[in-house]
Coordinates of C-alpha atoms in Angstrom, one line a residue:
Chain A
P1000 CA 55.4 -21.3 66.3
G1001 CA 53.0 -18.8 65.0
L1002 CA 51.8 -21.2 62.4
R1003 CA 49.3 -23.9 62.8
R1004 CA 48.4 -26.9 60.7
C1005 CA 44.8 -27.0 59.5
A1006 CA 43.7 -29.9 57.4
A1007 CA 45.6 -29.6 54.2
G1008 CA 47.1 -26.1 54.6
L1009 CA 48.7 -23.8 57.1
L1010 CA 47.1 -21.1 59.0
V1011 CA 48.9 -18.1 60.4
T1012 CA 48.0 -17.3 63.9
K1013 CA 50.3 -14.5 64.8
C1014 CA 51.5 -11.4 63.1
G1015 CA 55.1 -11.1 62.1
L1016 CA 57.6 -11.9 59.5
L1017 CA 57.5 -15.3 57.9
R1018 CA 60.8 -17.0 57.9
H1019 CA 62.1 -20.1 56.2
R1020 CA 65.1 -22.2 56.8
R1021 CA 66.3 -24.6 54.2
A1022 CA 66.9 -28.1 55.4
G1023 CA 70.5 -28.8 56.3
G1024 CA 72.4 -31.5 54.5
G1025 CA 71.8 -34.4 56.8
T1026 CA 68.6 -33.7 58.5
A1027 CA 65.6 -35.6 57.5
A1028 CA 63.1 -32.9 58.2
G1029 CA 62.4 -30.5 55.4
G1030 CA 62.9 -26.8 55.7
A1031 CA 61.1 -25.1 58.5
Y1032 CA 58.8 -22.2 58.3
W1033 CA 57.9 -20.1 61.2
V1034 CA 56.6 -16.6 62.0
D1035 CA 58.7 -14.2 64.0
S1036 CA 56.5 -12.3 66.2
Q1037 CA 57.2 -9.9 69.0
Q1038 CA 55.6 -10.4 72.4
K1039 CA 56.3 -10.2 76.1
R1040 CA 54.1 -12.8 77.6
Y1041 CA 55.5 -16.3 77.4
V1042 CA 53.6 -19.5 76.6
P1043 CA 55.4 -22.7 77.6
V1044 CA 56.6 -24.7 74.6
K1045 CA 58.1 -28.2 74.8
G1046 CA 61.9 -28.2 74.6
D1047 CA 62.3 -24.6 75.4
H1048 CA 65.0 -23.6 77.9
V1049 CA 63.8 -21.2 80.5
I1050 CA 64.7 -19.6 83.7
G1051 CA 62.3 -20.4 86.5
I1052 CA 61.9 -19.1 90.0
V1053 CA 61.2 -21.7 92.7
T1054 CA 58.0 -20.8 94.5
A1055 CA 57.3 -23.9 96.5
K1056 CA 58.6 -27.2 97.5
A1057 CA 55.9 -29.8 97.7
G1058 CA 57.4 -33.1 98.7
D1059 CA 59.3 -34.5 95.8
V1060 CA 58.4 -31.8 93.4
F1061 CA 59.3 -28.1 93.1
K1062 CA 57.0 -25.6 91.7
L1063 CA 58.5 -23.0 89.5
D1064 CA 57.2 -19.8 88.1
V1065 CA 58.2 -19.4 84.5
G1066 CA 56.0 -16.5 83.5
G1067 CA 53.3 -18.5 81.9
S1068 CA 49.8 -19.1 83.1
E1069 CA 50.6 -22.1 85.2
Q1070 CA 53.5 -22.9 87.4
A1071 CA 55.7 -25.6 86.1
S1072 CA 56.7 -28.6 88.2
L1073 CA 60.2 -29.9 88.5
S1074 CA 61.0 -33.2 90.2
Y1075 CA 64.0 -33.3 92.4
L1076 CA 65.3 -36.3 90.6
A1077 CA 65.5 -34.4 87.3
F1078 CA 69.0 -33.0 88.1
E1079 CA 72.2 -34.5 87.1
G1080 CA 73.5 -36.9 89.6
A1081 CA 70.5 -36.8 91.8
T1082 CA 69.2 -39.8 93.6
K1083 CA 66.7 -40.4 96.3
R1084 CA 69.4 -40.0 98.9
N1085 CA 71.3 -37.2 97.1
R1086 CA 68.8 -34.4 96.8
P1087 CA 69.7 -31.2 95.1
N1088 CA 70.0 -28.2 97.4
V1089 CA 67.2 -26.0 96.1
Q1090 CA 65.5 -23.3 98.2
V1091 CA 62.4 -21.2 97.6
G1092 CA 63.4 -18.2 95.5
D1093 CA 66.3 -19.9 93.7
L1094 CA 66.7 -19.6 90.0
I1095 CA 66.7 -22.7 87.9
Y1096 CA 67.6 -23.1 84.3
G1097 CA 65.9 -26.1 82.7
Q1098 CA 63.9 -27.2 79.7
F1099 CA 60.4 -28.2 79.3
L1100 CA 59.6 -31.9 79.1
V1101 CA 55.9 -31.5 78.7
A1102 CA 54.1 -28.3 77.8
N1103 CA 50.8 -28.2 76.2
K1104 CA 47.8 -26.2 76.9
D1105 CA 45.9 -28.9 78.7
M1106 CA 48.3 -29.8 81.4
E1107 CA 50.6 -28.2 83.9
P1108 CA 54.0 -27.9 82.3
E1109 CA 56.8 -30.1 83.5
M1110 CA 60.5 -29.2 83.5
V1111 CA 63.7 -31.1 83.8
C1112 CA 67.2 -30.1 84.3
I1113 CA 68.9 -32.9 82.4
D1114 CA 68.7 -33.6 78.7
S1115 CA 67.8 -36.8 77.0
S1116 CA 71.1 -38.4 77.6
G1117 CA 71.1 -37.7 81.3
R1118 CA 73.7 -35.0 81.4
S1119 CA 73.0 -31.6 82.7
S1120 CA 74.7 -29.6 79.9
G1121 CA 74.5 -26.3 81.6
M1122 CA 71.2 -26.6 83.2
G1123 CA 70.4 -26.6 86.9
I1124 CA 70.5 -24.1 89.7
I1125 CA 71.9 -20.8 88.8
G1126 CA 74.4 -19.3 91.2
Q1127 CA 73.6 -16.9 93.9
D1128 CA 74.9 -13.6 92.7
G1129 CA 73.9 -11.8 89.6
F1130 CA 70.8 -10.2 88.5
L1131 CA 67.6 -11.3 86.8
F1132 CA 65.5 -9.1 84.6
K1133 CA 62.8 -9.5 82.0
V1134 CA 62.8 -8.5 78.3
S1135 CA 60.6 -9.2 75.4
L1136 CA 60.7 -12.6 73.7
G1137 CA 61.8 -11.1 70.4
L1138 CA 65.0 -9.8 72.0
I1139 CA 65.8 -13.1 73.4
R1140 CA 65.5 -14.8 70.1
K1141 CA 67.7 -12.2 68.6
L1142 CA 70.3 -12.7 71.3
L1143 CA 70.2 -16.4 70.8
A1144 CA 70.8 -16.2 67.1
P1145 CA 74.1 -17.9 66.1
K1146 CA 76.0 -14.7 65.2
C1147 CA 74.7 -12.2 67.6
E1148 CA 76.8 -9.1 67.7
I1149 CA 75.2 -7.7 70.8
I1150 CA 76.8 -10.4 72.9
Q1151 CA 80.0 -10.2 71.1
E1152 CA 80.2 -6.5 71.4
L1153 CA 79.4 -6.7 75.1
S1154 CA 82.0 -9.3 75.6
Q1155 CA 84.5 -6.7 74.4
L1156 CA 83.8 -4.6 77.4
Y1157 CA 84.4 -7.0 80.2
P1158 CA 83.7 -10.6 81.0
F1159 CA 80.4 -11.6 82.2
E1160 CA 78.1 -14.6 82.6
L1161 CA 74.8 -14.7 80.9
V1162 CA 71.9 -17.1 80.9
L1163 CA 69.1 -16.5 78.5
G1164 CA 65.7 -18.0 79.1
M1165 CA 63.2 -18.3 76.4
N1166 CA 60.6 -17.0 78.7
G1167 CA 62.0 -13.5 78.4
R1168 CA 64.3 -13.7 81.5
I1169 CA 67.9 -13.0 81.4
W1170 CA 70.4 -13.6 84.3
V1171 CA 73.6 -11.6 84.2
K1172 CA 76.6 -11.7 86.4
A1173 CA 79.7 -9.5 86.1
K1174 CA 82.5 -8.8 88.4
T1175 CA 81.1 -5.7 90.1
V1176 CA 77.6 -4.5 90.7
Q1177 CA 78.4 -1.5 88.5
Q1178 CA 79.3 -3.6 85.5
T1179 CA 76.3 -5.8 85.9
L1180 CA 74.0 -2.8 85.9
I1181 CA 75.6 -1.5 82.8
I1182 CA 75.1 -4.8 81.0
V1183 CA 71.5 -4.9 82.2
N1184 CA 70.8 -1.5 80.9
I1185 CA 72.4 -2.1 77.6
L1186 CA 70.5 -5.3 77.0
E1187 CA 67.2 -3.7 77.9
A1188 CA 67.9 -0.8 75.6
C1189 CA 69.0 -3.0 72.8
E1190 CA 65.4 -3.7 72.1
Y1191 CA 65.0 -0.2 70.9
M1192 CA 68.3 0.9 69.7
T1193 CA 69.5 0.5 66.2
A1194 CA 72.8 -1.1 65.6
E1195 CA 74.6 2.2 65.2
Q1196 CA 73.2 3.6 68.4
R1197 CA 74.4 0.6 70.2
K1198 CA 77.8 0.9 68.8
Q1199 CA 77.9 4.5 69.8
A1200 CA 76.9 3.6 73.3
L1201 CA 79.5 0.9 73.5
A1202 CA 82.1 3.0 72.0
K1203 CA 81.4 5.6 74.6
L1204 CA 81.6 3.1 77.4
S1205 CA 84.8 1.5 76.4
G1206 CA 86.4 4.7 75.3
N1207 CA 86.0 6.1 78.8
Chain B
M476 CA 47.1 -13.5 87.8
K477 CA 49.8 -13.9 90.3
A478 CA 52.6 -11.5 90.5
T479 CA 56.0 -12.9 89.7
P480 CA 57.8 -13.8 92.9
L481 CA 61.1 -12.1 93.7
S482 CA 64.0 -14.5 93.5
N483 CA 66.7 -14.6 96.1
C484 CA 69.2 -13.5 93.5
E485 CA 67.4 -10.3 92.8
R486 CA 66.9 -9.5 96.4
R487 CA 70.5 -10.0 97.2
F488 CA 71.7 -8.1 94.2
L489 CA 69.4 -5.1 94.9
L490 CA 70.6 -4.9 98.5
R491 CA 74.2 -5.1 97.5
A492 CA 73.6 -2.4 94.9
I493 CA 72.0 -0.2 97.4
E494 CA 74.9 -0.7 99.8
E495 CA 77.1 0.6 97.1
R496 CA 74.8 3.4 96.5
K497 CA 73.8 2.2 93.0
R498 CA 70.3 2.1 91.7
L499 CA 69.1 0.0 88.8
D500 CA 68.4 2.9 86.5
G501 CA 71.5 4.8 87.4
R502 CA 69.9 7.4 89.6
Q503 CA 71.4 8.8 92.7
C504 CA 69.9 8.2 96.1
Y505 CA 67.9 11.4 96.1
D506 CA 66.9 11.6 92.5
Y507 CA 63.4 11.5 91.2
R508 CA 62.5 10.0 88.0
N509 CA 61.2 12.2 85.2
V510 CA 57.8 13.6 85.8
R511 CA 55.7 14.1 82.8
I512 CA 52.3 15.7 82.9
S513 CA 49.9 15.7 80.1
F514 CA 46.4 17.0 80.0
G515 CA 43.3 15.7 78.4
A516 CA 40.7 17.6 76.3
D517 CA 38.4 18.0 79.3
Y518 CA 39.1 20.2 82.2
G519 CA 40.2 18.2 85.1
C520 CA 41.7 15.2 83.2
C521 CA 45.3 14.5 83.3
I522 CA 47.9 11.8 83.2
V523 CA 51.0 11.9 85.2
E524 CA 54.0 9.7 84.5
L525 CA 56.7 9.2 87.0
G526 CA 59.2 7.2 85.1
K527 CA 57.1 4.3 83.9
T528 CA 54.4 4.6 86.6
R529 CA 51.3 6.2 85.2
V530 CA 48.3 7.5 86.9
L531 CA 45.2 9.0 85.2
A532 CA 43.2 11.5 87.2
Q533 CA 39.7 12.8 86.4
V534 CA 37.8 15.3 88.3
S535 CA 34.0 15.7 88.0
C536 CA 31.4 17.6 89.9
E537 CA 27.7 17.6 90.6
L538 CA 25.3 19.5 92.7
V539 CA 24.0 17.6 95.7
P540 CA 22.5 18.3 99.0
P541 CA 25.2 18.7 101.6
K542 CA 25.9 16.6 104.6
P543 CA 23.6 17.4 107.4
N544 CA 26.2 18.3 109.9
R545 CA 28.1 20.5 107.5
P546 CA 25.5 22.5 105.6
T547 CA 27.9 25.1 104.2
E548 CA 30.6 23.0 103.0
G549 CA 31.1 21.1 99.7
I550 CA 31.8 17.4 99.6
L551 CA 35.1 15.9 98.4
F552 CA 35.3 12.4 97.3
F553 CA 38.5 10.6 96.4
N554 CA 38.9 7.3 94.8
L555 CA 42.0 5.4 93.7
E556 CA 41.8 2.3 91.7
L557 CA 44.5 -0.2 90.9
S558 CA 43.6 -1.4 87.5
P559 CA 44.7 -4.9 86.5
M560 CA 46.7 -3.5 83.6
A561 CA 49.0 -1.8 86.1
A562 CA 50.6 -5.0 87.3
P563 CA 49.8 -8.7 87.0
G564 CA 49.2 -9.0 90.7
F565 CA 46.3 -6.6 90.7
E566 CA 42.9 -8.1 90.3
P567 CA 39.7 -6.2 89.8
G568 CA 37.3 -6.1 92.6
R569 CA 39.8 -7.1 95.2
Q570 CA 40.1 -4.9 98.1
S571 CA 43.7 -5.3 98.9
E572 CA 45.6 -3.9 101.8
L573 CA 47.7 -1.8 99.5
L574 CA 44.7 -0.2 97.9
V575 CA 43.2 0.7 101.2
K576 CA 46.5 2.2 102.4
L577 CA 46.9 4.2 99.3
N578 CA 43.3 5.5 99.4
R579 CA 43.6 6.6 103.0
L580 CA 46.8 8.3 102.3
I581 CA 45.5 10.3 99.3
E582 CA 42.4 11.2 101.3
R583 CA 44.4 12.4 104.3
C584 CA 46.8 14.3 102.1
L585 CA 44.1 16.1 100.1
R586 CA 41.3 16.4 102.4
N587 CA 42.7 17.0 105.8
S588 CA 45.3 19.5 104.6
K589 CA 42.4 21.7 103.5
C590 CA 44.0 22.5 100.2
I591 CA 40.6 23.0 98.6
D592 CA 38.4 25.6 100.0
T593 CA 35.2 23.7 100.6
E594 CA 33.2 26.7 101.7
S595 CA 33.5 28.1 98.2
L596 CA 31.8 25.0 96.9
C597 CA 28.6 25.9 98.7
V598 CA 25.8 27.2 96.5
V599 CA 22.8 27.3 98.7
A600 CA 23.5 26.7 102.3
G601 CA 21.9 23.6 103.5
E602 CA 20.4 22.7 100.1
K603 CA 22.9 22.5 97.3
V604 CA 26.6 22.2 97.3
W605 CA 29.1 21.0 94.8
Q606 CA 30.4 17.5 95.2
I607 CA 33.8 17.2 93.7
R608 CA 34.9 13.7 92.8
L609 CA 38.4 12.8 92.1
D610 CA 39.0 9.5 90.4
L611 CA 42.5 8.1 90.1
H612 CA 43.4 5.1 88.0
L613 CA 46.7 3.5 88.1
L614 CA 47.7 2.5 84.6
N615 CA 51.1 1.2 85.1
H616 CA 52.9 0.2 88.3
D617 CA 56.6 0.8 88.4
G618 CA 56.9 1.8 91.9
N619 CA 55.9 4.8 94.0
I620 CA 52.2 5.0 93.2
I621 CA 51.7 7.4 96.1
D622 CA 53.8 10.2 94.7
A623 CA 52.4 9.8 91.2
A624 CA 48.8 9.7 92.5
S625 CA 49.2 12.8 94.7
I626 CA 50.7 14.8 91.8
A627 CA 48.0 13.6 89.5
G628 CA 45.3 14.5 92.0
I629 CA 46.5 17.9 92.7
V630 CA 47.2 18.7 89.1
A631 CA 43.7 17.5 88.1
L632 CA 42.1 19.6 90.8
C633 CA 44.1 22.7 89.7
H634 CA 43.1 22.1 86.1
F635 CA 39.5 21.5 86.8
R636 CA 36.9 24.1 86.0
R637 CA 33.4 23.9 87.4
P638 CA 30.4 25.4 85.8
D639 CA 29.6 28.9 87.0
V640 CA 26.6 29.4 89.2
S641 CA 24.6 32.4 90.2
V642 CA 22.1 32.6 92.9
Q643 CA 19.3 35.1 92.9
G644 CA 17.2 34.8 96.0
E645 CA 15.9 31.3 95.8
E646 CA 16.7 30.7 92.2
V647 CA 19.9 29.0 91.3
T648 CA 21.1 29.2 87.7
V649 CA 23.8 26.9 86.6
Y650 CA 25.5 28.2 83.5
T651 CA 26.8 25.9 80.8
P652 CA 30.3 26.3 79.6
E653 CA 29.0 28.0 76.5
E654 CA 27.2 30.7 78.4
R655 CA 29.8 31.6 80.9
D656 CA 33.4 30.4 81.3
P657 CA 33.7 27.7 83.9
V658 CA 35.4 28.7 87.2
P659 CA 38.4 27.1 88.6
L660 CA 38.3 25.6 92.1
S661 CA 39.9 27.6 94.8
I662 CA 43.0 25.8 95.9
H663 CA 45.0 27.2 98.7
H664 CA 48.2 25.2 98.3
M665 CA 49.4 22.1 96.6
P666 CA 50.4 19.2 98.9
I667 CA 52.7 16.7 97.2
C668 CA 53.7 13.4 98.7
V669 CA 57.3 12.3 98.6
S670 CA 58.2 8.7 99.5
F671 CA 61.3 7.5 101.1
A672 CA 62.2 3.8 101.1
F673 CA 64.4 2.5 103.9
F674 CA 66.7 -0.5 103.7
Q675 CA 68.7 -2.4 106.2
Q676 CA 67.0 -1.2 109.2
G677 CA 67.1 2.5 108.2
T678 CA 70.7 2.6 107.2
Y679 CA 70.1 3.3 103.6
L680 CA 67.6 5.7 102.2
L681 CA 66.2 6.1 98.7
V682 CA 63.8 8.6 97.3
D683 CA 61.2 7.5 94.8
P684 CA 61.6 3.7 94.9
S685 CA 61.0 1.8 91.8
E686 CA 59.0 -1.4 91.8
R687 CA 61.9 -3.7 92.4
E688 CA 63.3 -1.5 95.2
E689 CA 59.8 -1.5 96.8
C690 CA 59.8 -5.2 96.9
V691 CA 63.0 -5.4 99.0
M692 CA 62.5 -2.4 101.1
D693 CA 62.1 -2.6 104.9
G694 CA 59.9 0.4 105.4
L695 CA 58.4 3.4 103.8
L696 CA 58.1 7.0 104.9
V697 CA 55.7 9.3 103.1
I698 CA 55.8 13.0 103.7
A699 CA 53.3 15.3 102.1
M700 CA 54.4 18.9 102.0
N701 CA 53.5 22.0 100.1
K702 CA 55.9 24.6 98.7
H703 CA 55.5 26.7 101.8
R704 CA 57.3 24.0 103.7
E705 CA 54.3 23.0 105.7
I706 CA 54.0 19.3 106.3
C707 CA 50.5 18.2 105.4
T708 CA 50.7 14.5 106.1
I709 CA 53.4 12.1 107.3
Q710 CA 53.1 8.4 107.5
S711 CA 55.6 5.7 108.3
S712 CA 54.8 2.1 107.4
G713 CA 56.7 -1.1 107.6
G714 CA 57.6 -1.0 111.2
I715 CA 61.1 0.4 111.0
M716 CA 62.6 2.5 113.7
L717 CA 63.6 5.9 112.6
V718 CA 65.9 8.2 114.4
K719 CA 64.8 11.8 114.8
D720 CA 67.5 13.3 112.6
Q721 CA 66.6 10.9 109.8
V722 CA 63.1 12.2 109.8
L723 CA 64.3 15.7 109.8
R724 CA 66.7 15.0 107.0
C725 CA 63.9 13.5 105.0
S726 CA 61.7 16.5 105.5
K727 CA 64.5 18.8 104.2
I728 CA 64.8 16.7 101.1
T729 CA 61.1 16.7 100.7
A730 CA 61.1 20.5 100.8
V731 CA 63.5 20.6 98.0
K732 CA 61.7 18.1 95.9
V733 CA 58.4 19.6 96.4
A734 CA 59.6 23.0 95.3
E735 CA 60.9 21.4 92.1
I736 CA 57.7 19.5 91.4
T737 CA 55.5 22.4 92.2
E738 CA 57.4 24.5 89.7
L739 CA 56.9 21.8 87.1
I740 CA 53.2 21.6 87.7
Q741 CA 52.9 25.4 87.4
K742 CA 54.7 25.3 84.1
A743 CA 52.6 22.5 82.8
L744 CA 49.4 24.2 83.8
E745 CA 50.4 27.4 82.2
N746 CA 51.4 25.7 79.0
D747 CA 48.1 24.0 78.8
Q748 CA 46.3 27.3 79.6
K749 CA 48.2 29.0 76.8
V750 CA 47.4 26.3 74.3
R751 CA 43.8 26.4 75.0
K752 CA 43.6 30.1 74.8
E753 CA 45.3 30.2 71.5
G754 CA 43.0 27.6 70.2
G755 CA 45.7 25.1 69.5
K756 CA 45.1 21.5 69.7
F757 CA 45.1 20.0 73.2
G758 CA 44.2 16.8 74.8
F759 CA 45.6 13.4 74.9
A760 CA 45.5 12.9 71.2
E761 CA 48.3 15.3 70.9
S762 CA 50.4 14.3 73.8
I763 CA 50.2 10.6 73.7
P764 CA 51.1 9.5 70.2
N765 CA 54.8 9.7 70.8
Q766 CA 54.5 7.0 73.3
K767 CA 52.9 4.4 71.1
I768 CA 54.6 1.0 71.4
T769 CA 55.2 0.7 67.7
A770 CA 57.2 3.9 67.7
F771 CA 60.1 2.0 69.3
K772 CA 61.4 4.9 71.2
M773 CA 62.7 4.8 74.6
E774 CA 64.0 7.5 76.8
S775 CA 67.7 7.6 76.6
A776 CA 68.8 6.8 80.1
A777 CA 72.3 7.7 80.9
V778 CA 74.3 4.6 81.6
D779 CA 76.6 5.1 84.4
T780 CA 80.1 4.4 83.3
N781 CA 82.2 5.1 86.2
N782 CA 84.5 2.3 87.0
V783 CA 84.7 1.2 83.5
E784 CA 88.0 3.1 83.1
E785 CA 89.9 1.1 85.6
Q786 CA 88.6 -2.1 84.2
A787 CA 89.5 -1.1 80.7
E788 CA 93.1 -0.3 81.9
E789 CA 93.3 -3.6 83.6
I790 CA 92.2 -5.5 80.6
I791 CA 94.6 -3.7 78.4
T792 CA 97.6 -4.4 80.6
K793 CA 96.7 -8.0 80.9
A794 CA 96.4 -8.7 77.2
D795 CA 99.3 -9.2 74.9
P796 CA 100.0 -6.6 72.4
P797 CA 98.9 -7.5 69.0
S798 CA 101.4 -9.7 67.3
E799 CA 100.8 -9.0 63.7
V800 CA 99.3 -6.1 62.1
F801 CA 98.2 -6.7 58.6
A802 CA 98.7 -3.7 56.5
K803 CA 96.4 -5.3 54.1
P804 CA 93.2 -3.8 52.8
I805 CA 92.5 -1.3 55.4
L806 CA 88.9 -1.3 54.6
H807 CA 88.3 2.2 54.9
T808 CA 89.8 5.5 54.2
P809 CA 90.4 7.1 57.5
G810 CA 87.7 9.5 58.4
T811 CA 84.9 8.0 56.5
A812 CA 82.1 6.5 58.4
Q813 CA 79.6 4.4 56.8
I814 CA 76.7 3.6 58.9
G815 CA 73.9 1.5 57.9
E816 CA 71.1 2.2 55.8
G817 CA 71.2 1.4 52.2
I818 CA 74.8 0.9 51.8
E819 CA 74.9 -2.8 51.1
N820 CA 77.5 -4.8 49.5
S821 CA 80.0 -2.2 49.0
W822 CA 82.3 -4.4 50.9
G823 CA 81.2 -7.5 49.0
D824 CA 84.5 -8.5 47.6
L825 CA 86.5 -7.7 50.7
E826 CA 84.2 -9.8 52.8
E827 CA 85.0 -12.9 50.8
S828 CA 88.7 -12.4 51.0
E829 CA 88.4 -12.0 54.7
R830 CA 86.4 -15.1 55.0
E831 CA 89.1 -17.1 53.4
E832 CA 91.6 -15.6 55.7
A833 CA 89.6 -16.6 58.7
A834 CA 90.5 -20.2 58.5
E835 CA 89.6 -21.3 62.0
E836 CA 86.2 -20.1 62.0
E837 CA 84.0 -21.5 64.7
G838 CA 80.3 -21.0 65.0
E839 CA 80.7 -17.9 67.1
S840 CA 83.5 -15.9 65.6
E841 CA 84.0 -12.8 67.6
A842 CA 83.6 -10.2 65.0
T843 CA 84.6 -7.2 66.7
A844 CA 82.6 -4.2 67.0
F845 CA 85.4 -1.8 66.7
E846 CA 87.5 -2.1 63.7
C847 CA 90.8 -0.6 63.4
Q848 CA 93.1 -2.4 61.2
K849 CA 93.0 -6.1 60.8
M850 CA 94.7 -7.4 63.8
E851 CA 95.4 -10.9 64.8
T852 CA 95.9 -11.2 68.5
E853 CA 96.8 -14.4 70.2
D854 CA 95.2 -14.5 73.4
T855 CA 97.1 -16.4 76.0
S856 CA 94.2 -16.5 78.4
T857 CA 91.9 -18.5 76.2
T858 CA 93.6 -21.5 75.0
R859 CA 90.8 -22.9 73.1
E860 CA 90.4 -20.7 70.1
T861 CA 92.4 -18.1 68.4
K862 CA 90.0 -15.4 67.8
K863 CA 90.6 -13.4 64.7
H864 CA 89.4 -10.0 64.4
E865 CA 87.7 -9.4 61.3
P866 CA 86.5 -6.1 60.5
I867 CA 82.9 -5.9 61.3
V868 CA 80.8 -7.8 59.0
L869 CA 77.6 -7.5 60.7
S870 CA 75.3 -9.7 59.0
D871 CA 72.5 -9.8 61.4
S872 CA 69.5 -11.0 59.6
E873 CA 67.4 -8.2 60.8
E874 CA 69.8 -5.4 60.5
E875 CA 71.4 -3.9 57.5
E876 CA 75.0 -4.2 56.8
V877 CA 76.8 -1.8 59.1
V878 CA 80.4 -1.3 59.0
I879 CA 81.8 1.1 61.5
L880 CA 85.1 2.6 60.8
E881 CA 87.3 4.2 63.3
P882 CA 90.6 6.0 62.9
P883 CA 93.5 3.7 63.1
A884 CA 94.8 5.1 66.3
L885 CA 93.3 2.5 68.4
P886 CA 95.7 -0.4 68.8
R887 CA 95.5 -0.1 72.5
K888 CA 92.0 -1.3 72.4
T889 CA 92.9 -4.8 72.2
R890 CA 90.5 -7.5 72.1
T891 CA 91.1 -9.3 75.1
Q892 CA 89.1 -12.4 75.0
T893 CA 89.2 -12.6 78.7
N894 CA 85.8 -14.0 78.5
S895 CA 85.3 -16.4 81.2
K896 CA 85.1 -20.0 80.2
Q897 CA 81.6 -20.3 81.4
E898 CA 80.4 -17.6 79.3
T899 CA 81.6 -19.0 76.0
A900 CA 80.8 -22.5 77.1
S901 CA 77.3 -21.4 77.9
K902 CA 77.1 -19.5 74.7
K903 CA 78.2 -22.5 72.8
A904 CA 75.7 -24.6 74.5
F905 CA 73.0 -22.1 73.7
N906 CA 73.9 -22.1 70.1
K907 CA 73.8 -25.8 70.0
R908 CA 70.5 -25.9 71.6
R909 CA 69.3 -23.2 69.4
K910 CA 70.1 -25.2 66.4
K911 CA 68.6 -28.2 68.0
K912 CA 65.5 -26.3 68.7
R913 CA 65.2 -24.9 65.3
A914 CA 65.4 -28.4 64.0
A915 CA 62.7 -29.5 66.2
Y916 CA 60.2 -27.1 64.8

């Protein structure tokens, strides 16, 4: 992402920090290079997990809006335990968490809600309550980093459920509306706050 | 581009929040967002920001022959455009219903209220009059375009100066700004629109709806009033039934809001006037740079923290008290706070020793944000992992090492890992996927 192969060398196509990860012990692939760039508009990438909103049901296929230029399609059989008789209960306007099976610039992207072994592993229809909002892609990647303190700090405040989509969408659910709103505001503000401001804000909140 | 559809979740959540009298950004039901007015270098050019909604207004004038049936009156022309940068749903060249509605509203508000004296725009009766043209461009749509547009329009009109004209017999001389100072328009009063959004068949009322709230509202009531408490325009759309006293209540609220906003406008106009007189720098080049995206600044919005107290109490009572307290390297001297920049690695050695201590380290160790002493709490609610509380070793790759120290008197702030199972499960899953994804690149 952000880099592109061109004949013998690599071309940088986006602005940002160049990052490198050394190859782990057992993996065959070498170290990976990529460019961390900041943007808000999402482009579907194969294998990304995203939150989509169902816009239409067309026979066997749902059309989802994922924030890209095209709507993604999702077959009703792509859920765990779904058969022709046993259809998943999906309405227009529902939120779905899935991953991209096919996503290139020539075709309409396709999504599925099961992984390669046929288990759903957390994907599928997202529950009814809770709130969805949009942030920039850089913030999502930061939140998904293995040791993200934002989430750890927030979990000190009160329990909540969180689904992060790589398309910039976050779904949050906490016990009360008030708490959900607080979390939403903090996450949105995390983009601009430095670590210390965040701690001050959280200290204020939990000290109350 | 198509606009993002509103999911059922959001709709339900917003309606529930409104029932509890909570708004997304923490405002009260009758609160307006911050209004910011900035002027351009030209007379008659201004940008009004209502929260994140931005409208640019520009007034221009020219001499034209008047309308045949009104030979002694000037001509006013209003135009509102929804530029595609305002929202993904807006397309250029498309005459949408919303656009027509807004245009009509602005016209009625400014033209029919006779806030501008059109007779004074006449130069030679029957032959030459001033045609004043007000162009409004919506730069960013975050709800309540009408209010922002009306404020922008009236401010631009007040700010505008037309060239001075003198008539001697049949000769008309138009003076350039260098020869004679331009003359302001004669404006009788300032009508300002205030919008009310209704929900649940008129049960709940919000002033200044944001974009999300507009999507779920049932109906909209717009009242245009001036500071003398005269209603200039009133329009109700959306087909809701309103009771008489609701409308009266709205008009009272409008009066209050209009008074505030008018005061703000006066102040802004005076400021600008002063700056221009003193020869200081004016114009957008001065007022806009603070808002550049790269500046990474955001208005500090107050986060409503009411109800958190009770929750915190609940959580504390539920958790077990800390079982052991290591009197071990308290990694700080009480009272010192080291925050962030440039102080790296002063805790280098301590970090290592802590790492050894933390034997059961899983991928997502909950490094606490608040460090008191080193506490080890056994959480009975989560059976899966014993979370150790390390003092914060915040090694985010993008951030510097930050260690926040707090006075030791905080044992009651126990870490209760009452995280729901789903949350940590999903987090784990995310991390796994994240690693998988990274490997895939």
